PDB file of C-alpha atoms in Angstrom:
ATOM      1  CA  UNK A 228    -102.316-113.185  96.522  1.00 88.00           C
ATOM      2  CA  UNK A 229    -103.138-115.391  99.503  1.00 93.00           C
ATOM      3  CA  UNK A 230    -106.595-115.237 101.017  1.00 96.00           C
ATOM      4  CA  UNK A 231    -108.147-116.790 104.108  1.00 97.00           C
ATOM      5  CA  UNK A 232    -111.873-117.574 103.980  1.00 97.00           C
ATOM      6  CA  UNK A 233    -114.042-118.425 106.998  1.00 98.00           C
ATOM      7  CA  UNK A 234    -117.626-119.680 107.145  1.00 97.00           C
ATOM      8  CA  UNK A 235    -119.618-120.711 110.222  1.00 97.00           C
ATOM      9  CA  UNK A 236    -123.032-121.599 108.887  1.00 91.00           C
ATOM     10  CA  UNK A 237    -125.348-124.391 109.893  1.00 85.00           C
ATOM     11  CA  UNK A 238    -123.967-127.041 109.872  1.00 88.00           C
ATOM     12  CA  UNK A 239    -120.220-126.836 109.154  1.00 94.00           C
ATOM     13  CA  UNK A 240    -117.299-124.878 110.604  1.00 97.00           C
ATOM     14  CA  UNK A 241    -115.144-124.101 107.548  1.00 97.00           C
ATOM     15  CA  UNK A 242    -111.940-122.286 106.672  1.00 98.00           C
ATOM     16  CA  UNK A 243    -109.695-122.279 103.620  1.00 96.00           C
ATOM     17  CA  UNK A 244    -106.513-120.634 102.368  1.00 96.00           C
ATOM     18  CA  UNK A 245    -106.359-119.881  98.645  1.00 93.00           C
ATOM     19  CA  UNK A 246    -103.102-119.054  96.875  1.00 92.00           C
ATOM     20  CA  UNK A 247    -104.100-117.346  93.623  1.00 88.00           C
ATOM     21  CA  UNK A 248    -100.580-117.381  92.163  1.00 88.00           C
ATOM     22  CA  UNK A 249    -100.301-121.156  92.575  1.00 87.00           C
ATOM     23  CA  UNK A 250    -104.037-121.747  91.962  1.00 84.00           C
ATOM     24  CA  UNK A 251    -103.992-123.919  95.073  1.00 89.00           C
ATOM     25  CA  UNK A 252    -106.430-124.175  97.963  1.00 90.00           C
ATOM     26  CA  UNK A 253    -106.353-125.979 101.284  1.00 94.00           C
ATOM     27  CA  UNK A 254    -109.590-126.235 103.208  1.00 95.00           C
ATOM     28  CA  UNK A 255    -110.794-127.662 106.494  1.00 96.00           C
ATOM     29  CA  UNK A 256    -114.312-128.328 107.721  1.00 96.00           C
ATOM     30  CA  UNK A 257    -115.956-129.890 110.760  1.00 96.00           C
ATOM     31  CA  UNK A 258    -119.622-130.848 110.780  1.00 92.00           C
ATOM     32  CA  UNK A 259    -121.565-129.678 113.819  1.00 94.00           C
ATOM     33  CA  UNK A 260    -122.840-132.584 115.913  1.00 92.00           C
ATOM     34  CA  UNK A 261    -126.608-133.035 116.023  1.00 89.00           C
ATOM     35  CA  UNK A 262    -128.205-135.512 118.402  1.00 86.00           C
ATOM     36  CA  UNK A 263    -129.681-138.771 117.088  1.00 81.00           C
ATOM     37  CA  UNK A 264    -133.185-138.203 115.728  1.00 78.00           C
ATOM     38  CA  UNK A 265    -132.827-134.416 115.947  1.00 82.00           C
ATOM     39  CA  UNK A 266    -133.438-132.161 112.935  1.00 80.00           C
ATOM     40  CA  UNK A 267    -131.218-129.227 113.757  1.00 84.00           C
ATOM     41  CA  UNK A 268    -129.525-127.134 116.429  1.00 90.00           C
ATOM     42  CA  UNK A 269    -130.557-124.092 118.402  1.00 93.00           C
ATOM     43  CA  UNK A 270    -128.497-121.087 117.332  1.00 94.00           C
ATOM     44  CA  UNK A 271    -126.919-120.810 120.794  1.00 95.00           C
ATOM     45  CA  UNK A 272    -125.695-124.408 120.471  1.00 95.00           C
ATOM     46  CA  UNK A 273    -124.400-123.738 116.945  1.00 95.00           C
ATOM     47  CA  UNK A 274    -122.454-120.664 118.123  1.00 97.00           C
ATOM     48  CA  UNK A 275    -120.910-122.717 120.946  1.00 97.00           C
ATOM     49  CA  UNK A 276    -119.993-125.563 118.565  1.00 96.00           C
ATOM     50  CA  UNK A 277    -118.381-123.217 116.029  1.00 97.00           C
ATOM     51  CA  UNK A 278    -116.430-121.477 118.787  1.00 97.00           C
ATOM     52  CA  UNK A 279    -115.068-124.875 119.901  1.00 97.00           C
ATOM     53  CA  UNK A 280    -114.318-126.011 116.334  1.00 97.00           C
ATOM     54  CA  UNK A 281    -112.544-122.917 115.003  1.00 97.00           C
ATOM     55  CA  UNK A 282    -109.168-123.463 116.744  1.00 96.00           C
ATOM     56  CA  UNK A 283    -109.088-127.038 115.403  1.00 96.00           C
ATOM     57  CA  UNK A 284    -110.021-125.891 111.877  1.00 97.00           C
ATOM     58  CA  UNK A 285    -107.335-123.192 111.938  1.00 96.00           C
ATOM     59  CA  UNK A 286    -104.630-125.471 113.402  1.00 94.00           C
ATOM     60  CA  UNK A 287    -101.955-125.938 110.736  1.00 90.00           C
ATOM     61  CA  UNK A 288    -104.050-124.321 108.012  1.00 93.00           C
ATOM     62  CA  UNK A 289    -101.855-121.210 107.898  1.00 86.00           C
ATOM     63  CA  UNK A 290     -98.164-122.179 107.864  1.00 81.00           C
ATOM     64  CA  UNK A 291     -95.842-120.079 110.044  1.00 83.00           C
ATOM     65  CA  UNK A 292     -94.658-116.985 108.186  1.00 82.00           C
ATOM     66  CA  UNK A 293     -97.376-117.192 105.530  1.00 82.00           C
ATOM     67  CA  UNK A 294     -98.455-113.682 104.567  1.00 91.00           C
ATOM     68  CA  UNK A 295    -102.180-113.143 104.092  1.00 95.00           C
ATOM     69  CA  UNK A 296    -103.268-110.442 101.658  1.00 96.00           C
ATOM     70  CA  UNK A 297    -106.972-110.573 102.485  1.00 97.00           C
ATOM     71  CA  UNK A 298    -109.483-112.307 104.743  1.00 97.00           C
ATOM     72  CA  UNK A 299    -113.065-113.075 103.743  1.00 97.00           C
ATOM     73  CA  UNK A 300    -115.933-114.187 105.965  1.00 98.00           C
ATOM     74  CA  UNK A 301    -119.616-114.970 105.638  1.00 97.00           C
ATOM     75  CA  UNK A 302    -121.598-112.712 107.953  1.00 96.00           C
ATOM     76  CA  UNK A 303    -125.237-113.469 107.055  1.00 95.00           C
ATOM     77  CA  UNK A 304    -127.310-116.138 105.298  1.00 93.00           C
ATOM     78  CA  UNK A 305    -128.373-113.903 102.394  1.00 90.00           C
ATOM     79  CA  UNK A 306    -127.623-110.508 100.954  1.00 89.00           C
ATOM     80  CA  UNK A 307    -130.934-109.049 102.130  1.00 84.00           C
ATOM     81  CA  UNK A 308    -132.106-106.640 104.797  1.00 86.00           C
ATOM     82  CA  UNK A 309    -132.833-108.457 108.044  1.00 86.00           C
ATOM     83  CA  UNK A 310    -130.961-111.624 107.017  1.00 90.00           C
ATOM     84  CA  UNK A 311    -129.250-112.702 110.220  1.00 92.00           C
ATOM     85  CA  UNK A 312    -128.198-115.813 112.130  1.00 94.00           C
ATOM     86  CA  UNK A 313    -126.076-115.718 115.309  1.00 96.00           C
ATOM     87  CA  UNK A 314    -123.910-118.650 114.153  1.00 96.00           C
ATOM     88  CA  UNK A 315    -122.087-116.333 111.746  1.00 97.00           C
ATOM     89  CA  UNK A 316    -120.814-114.223 114.662  1.00 97.00           C
ATOM     90  CA  UNK A 317    -118.263-116.929 115.539  1.00 97.00           C
ATOM     91  CA  UNK A 318    -116.719-116.762 112.080  1.00 97.00           C
ATOM     92  CA  UNK A 319    -116.766-112.970 111.974  1.00 98.00           C
ATOM     93  CA  UNK A 320    -114.912-112.822 115.305  1.00 98.00           C
ATOM     94  CA  UNK A 321    -112.237-115.305 114.163  1.00 97.00           C
ATOM     95  CA  UNK A 322    -111.816-113.707 110.731  1.00 98.00           C
ATOM     96  CA  UNK A 323    -111.617-110.204 112.216  1.00 98.00           C
ATOM     97  CA  UNK A 324    -108.870-111.331 114.594  1.00 96.00           C
ATOM     98  CA  UNK A 325    -106.963-113.045 111.773  1.00 96.00           C
ATOM     99  CA  UNK A 326    -107.219-109.964 109.545  1.00 97.00           C
ATOM    100  CA  UNK A 327    -106.030-107.670 112.339  1.00 96.00           C
ATOM    101  CA  UNK A 328    -103.091-109.965 113.158  1.00 93.00           C
ATOM    102  CA  UNK A 329    -102.087-110.183 109.484  1.00 94.00           C
ATOM    103  CA  UNK A 330    -102.621-106.487 108.790  1.00 95.00           C
ATOM    104  CA  UNK A 331    -104.923-107.565 105.950  1.00 97.00           C
ATOM    105  CA  UNK A 332    -108.287-106.140 104.864  1.00 97.00           C
ATOM    106  CA  UNK A 333    -111.454-107.974 105.922  1.00 97.00           C
ATOM    107  CA  UNK A 334    -114.210-108.573 103.369  1.00 96.00           C
ATOM    108  CA  UNK A 335    -117.716-109.659 104.351  1.00 96.00           C
ATOM    109  CA  UNK A 336    -120.024-111.726 102.157  1.00 96.00           C
ATOM    110  CA  UNK A 337    -123.271-113.579 102.607  1.00 95.00           C
ATOM    111  CA  UNK A 338    -123.224-117.360 102.861  1.00 94.00           C
ATOM    112  CA  UNK A 339    -125.297-117.453  99.679  1.00 95.00           C
ATOM    113  CA  UNK A 340    -122.781-115.321  97.762  1.00 95.00           C
ATOM    114  CA  UNK A 341    -120.103-117.763  98.876  1.00 93.00           C
ATOM    115  CA  UNK A 342    -122.070-120.703  97.496  1.00 93.00           C
ATOM    116  CA  UNK A 343    -122.525-119.004  94.122  1.00 95.00           C
ATOM    117  CA  UNK A 344    -118.880-117.927  93.795  1.00 93.00           C
ATOM    118  CA  UNK A 345    -117.590-121.325  94.959  1.00 91.00           C
ATOM    119  CA  UNK A 346    -119.803-123.155  92.461  1.00 93.00           C
ATOM    120  CA  UNK A 347    -118.520-121.033  89.581  1.00 94.00           C
ATOM    121  CA  UNK A 348    -114.880-121.424  90.656  1.00 89.00           C
ATOM    122  CA  UNK A 349    -115.048-125.187  91.299  1.00 89.00           C
ATOM    123  CA  UNK A 350    -116.704-125.711  87.893  1.00 93.00           C
ATOM    124  CA  UNK A 351    -113.836-123.851  86.236  1.00 92.00           C
ATOM    125  CA  UNK A 352    -116.261-121.111  85.173  1.00 94.00           C
ATOM    126  CA  UNK A 353    -115.143-118.060  87.139  1.00 91.00           C
ATOM    127  CA  UNK A 354    -115.910-116.125  83.951  1.00 94.00           C
ATOM    128  CA  UNK A 355    -119.621-116.472  84.809  1.00 93.00           C
ATOM    129  CA  UNK A 356    -119.071-113.940  87.579  1.00 94.00           C
ATOM    130  CA  UNK A 357    -118.269-111.271  84.969  1.00 95.00           C
ATOM    131  CA  UNK A 358    -121.823-110.965  83.595  1.00 96.00           C
ATOM    132  CA  UNK A 359    -125.391-111.405  84.907  1.00 97.00           C
ATOM    133  CA  UNK A 360    -126.625-115.006  85.184  1.00 96.00           C
ATOM    134  CA  UNK A 361    -129.278-117.098  86.933  1.00 97.00           C
ATOM    135  CA  UNK A 362    -128.397-119.642  89.621  1.00 95.00           C
ATOM    136  CA  UNK A 363    -130.340-122.080  91.780  1.00 95.00           C
ATOM    137  CA  UNK A 364    -129.370-122.219  95.443  1.00 93.00           C
ATOM    138  CA  UNK A 365    -130.564-125.508  96.956  1.00 89.00           C
ATOM    139  CA  UNK A 366    -129.663-126.070 100.598  1.00 84.00           C
ATOM    140  CA  UNK A 367    -131.101-127.133 103.938  1.00 76.00           C
ATOM    141  CA  UNK A 368    -133.137-123.970 104.287  1.00 79.00           C
ATOM    142  CA  UNK A 369    -133.222-122.602 100.756  1.00 84.00           C
ATOM    143  CA  UNK A 370    -134.627-123.374  97.335  1.00 91.00           C
ATOM    144  CA  UNK A 371    -134.151-120.087  95.504  1.00 94.00           C
ATOM    145  CA  UNK A 372    -133.645-118.925  91.946  1.00 96.00           C
ATOM    146  CA  UNK A 373    -131.175-116.034  92.035  1.00 96.00           C
ATOM    147  CA  UNK A 374    -130.353-113.253  89.620  1.00 97.00           C
ATOM    148  CA  UNK A 375    -126.602-112.835  90.066  1.00 97.00           C
ATOM    149  CA  UNK A 376    -124.810-109.739  88.815  1.00 97.00           C
ATOM    150  CA  UNK A 377    -121.148-108.688  89.084  1.00 95.00           C
ATOM    151  CA  UNK A 378    -120.352-106.533  92.092  1.00 93.00           C
ATOM    152  CA  UNK A 379    -117.072-104.638  92.314  1.00 87.00           C
ATOM    153  CA  UNK A 380    -116.929-104.773  96.109  1.00 85.00           C
ATOM    154  CA  UNK A 381    -118.590-108.143  96.794  1.00 85.00           C
ATOM    155  CA  UNK A 382    -117.720-110.148  93.625  1.00 89.00           C
ATOM    156  CA  UNK A 383    -121.338-111.073  92.956  1.00 95.00           C
ATOM    157  CA  UNK A 384    -124.658-109.682  94.155  1.00 95.00           C
ATOM    158  CA  UNK A 385    -127.615-112.084  94.402  1.00 95.00           C
ATOM    159  CA  UNK A 386    -131.320-111.226  94.313  1.00 95.00           C
ATOM    160  CA  UNK A 387    -134.100-113.785  94.723  1.00 94.00           C
ATOM    161  CA  UNK A 388    -136.371-113.924  91.676  1.00 96.00           C
ATOM    162  CA  UNK A 389    -138.072-117.281  92.321  1.00 95.00           C
ATOM    163  CA  UNK A 390    -138.095-120.428  94.375  1.00 93.00           C
ATOM    164  CA  UNK A 391    -140.182-122.621  96.646  1.00 90.00           C
ATOM    165  CA  UNK A 392    -142.842-121.150  98.909  1.00 86.00           C
ATOM    166  CA  UNK A 393    -142.914-123.969 101.455  1.00 85.00           C
ATOM    167  CA  UNK A 394    -140.545-126.939 101.891  1.00 85.00           C
ATOM    168  CA  UNK A 395    -136.996-126.472 100.618  1.00 88.00           C
ATOM    169  CA  UNK A 396    -135.117-129.207  98.735  1.00 86.00           C
ATOM    170  CA  UNK A 397    -132.671-129.646 101.607  1.00 85.00           C
ATOM    171  CA  UNK A 398    -135.465-130.014 104.159  1.00 87.00           C
ATOM    172  CA  UNK A 399    -136.956-132.829 102.084  1.00 89.00           C
ATOM    173  CA  UNK A 400    -133.579-134.585 101.981  1.00 89.00           C
ATOM    174  CA  UNK A 401    -132.989-134.139 105.714  1.00 88.00           C
ATOM    175  CA  UNK A 402    -136.484-135.216 106.772  1.00 87.00           C
ATOM    176  CA  UNK A 403    -136.204-138.322 104.622  1.00 88.00           C
ATOM    177  CA  UNK A 404    -132.779-139.106 106.089  1.00 89.00           C
ATOM    178  CA  UNK A 405    -133.942-138.656 109.694  1.00 87.00           C
ATOM    179  CA  UNK A 406    -136.857-141.045 109.065  1.00 88.00           C
ATOM    180  CA  UNK A 407    -134.310-143.567 107.739  1.00 88.00           C
ATOM    181  CA  UNK A 408    -132.280-143.192 110.948  1.00 89.00           C
ATOM    182  CA  UNK A 409    -129.455-141.205 109.356  1.00 88.00           C
ATOM    183  CA  UNK A 410    -127.695-138.505 111.363  1.00 85.00           C
ATOM    184  CA  UNK A 411    -128.581-134.877 110.594  1.00 87.00           C
ATOM    185  CA  UNK A 412    -127.645-133.221 108.242  1.00 86.00           C
ATOM    186  CA  UNK A 413    -128.352-136.173 105.980  1.00 88.00           C
ATOM    187  CA  UNK A 414    -127.147-135.183 102.501  1.00 88.00           C
ATOM    188  CA  UNK A 415    -123.672-136.733 102.542  1.00 85.00           C
ATOM    189  CA  UNK A 416    -124.850-140.031 104.005  1.00 88.00           C
ATOM    190  CA  UNK A 417    -127.773-140.273 101.573  1.00 89.00           C
ATOM    191  CA  UNK A 418    -125.287-139.609  98.742  1.00 89.00           C
ATOM    192  CA  UNK A 419    -123.093-142.426 100.036  1.00 90.00           C
ATOM    193  CA  UNK A 420    -126.037-144.831 100.284  1.00 88.00           C
ATOM    194  CA  UNK A 421    -127.252-143.925  96.807  1.00 86.00           C
ATOM    195  CA  UNK A 422    -123.813-144.501  95.262  1.00 89.00           C
ATOM    196  CA  UNK A 423    -123.403-147.830  97.078  1.00 90.00           C
ATOM    197  CA  UNK A 424    -126.902-149.045  96.183  1.00 84.00           C
ATOM    198  CA  UNK A 425    -126.997-151.826  93.622  1.00 77.00           C
ATOM    199  CA  UNK A 426    -129.669-151.585  90.955  1.00 72.00           C
ATOM    200  CA  UNK A 427    -132.481-154.134  91.363  1.00 65.00           C
ATOM    201  CA  UNK A 428    -132.200-157.213  89.100  1.00 53.00           C
TER     202      UNK A 428
END
């Protein structure tokens, strides 16, 4: 089974093709550009950036003649009523077109569900998705403890059971990075600096 996945969250335009039979994945991602000293993008600017990035992300990702069996896309930040960000519309439009062209079914997930499923898969623990478990979701706008339960239609369903009530972990990282003069979002560059830093004598 070959599946295309698309995600257009803040702040990366992402797509991947996963071949389950070969257990092989190819992914592409482009960070959205944020001005120096800025701490984010307006949603209208994010939608425009994703719309520009998607053709480049898709270019060469799907080899000619490759048959897709399913297409998945993130359509909201969280699996909760009223959870909405316009930036996801770009991905939904591209994924819907790809599914229609391939004659494949389209599956919608929240960005948060994608994080949880990707973490389990990349850790080699897809079996975790077969029973209830707790997971922390730490990102630019989220510090949440989630109760995750198997879901036949959406792989895993996530419900917030705890978390921060003010500043999220990602906001702390980004605000620190901006004060250090690092481009937003700051996580990758702070990681690089931390790894390169020599311990004091």
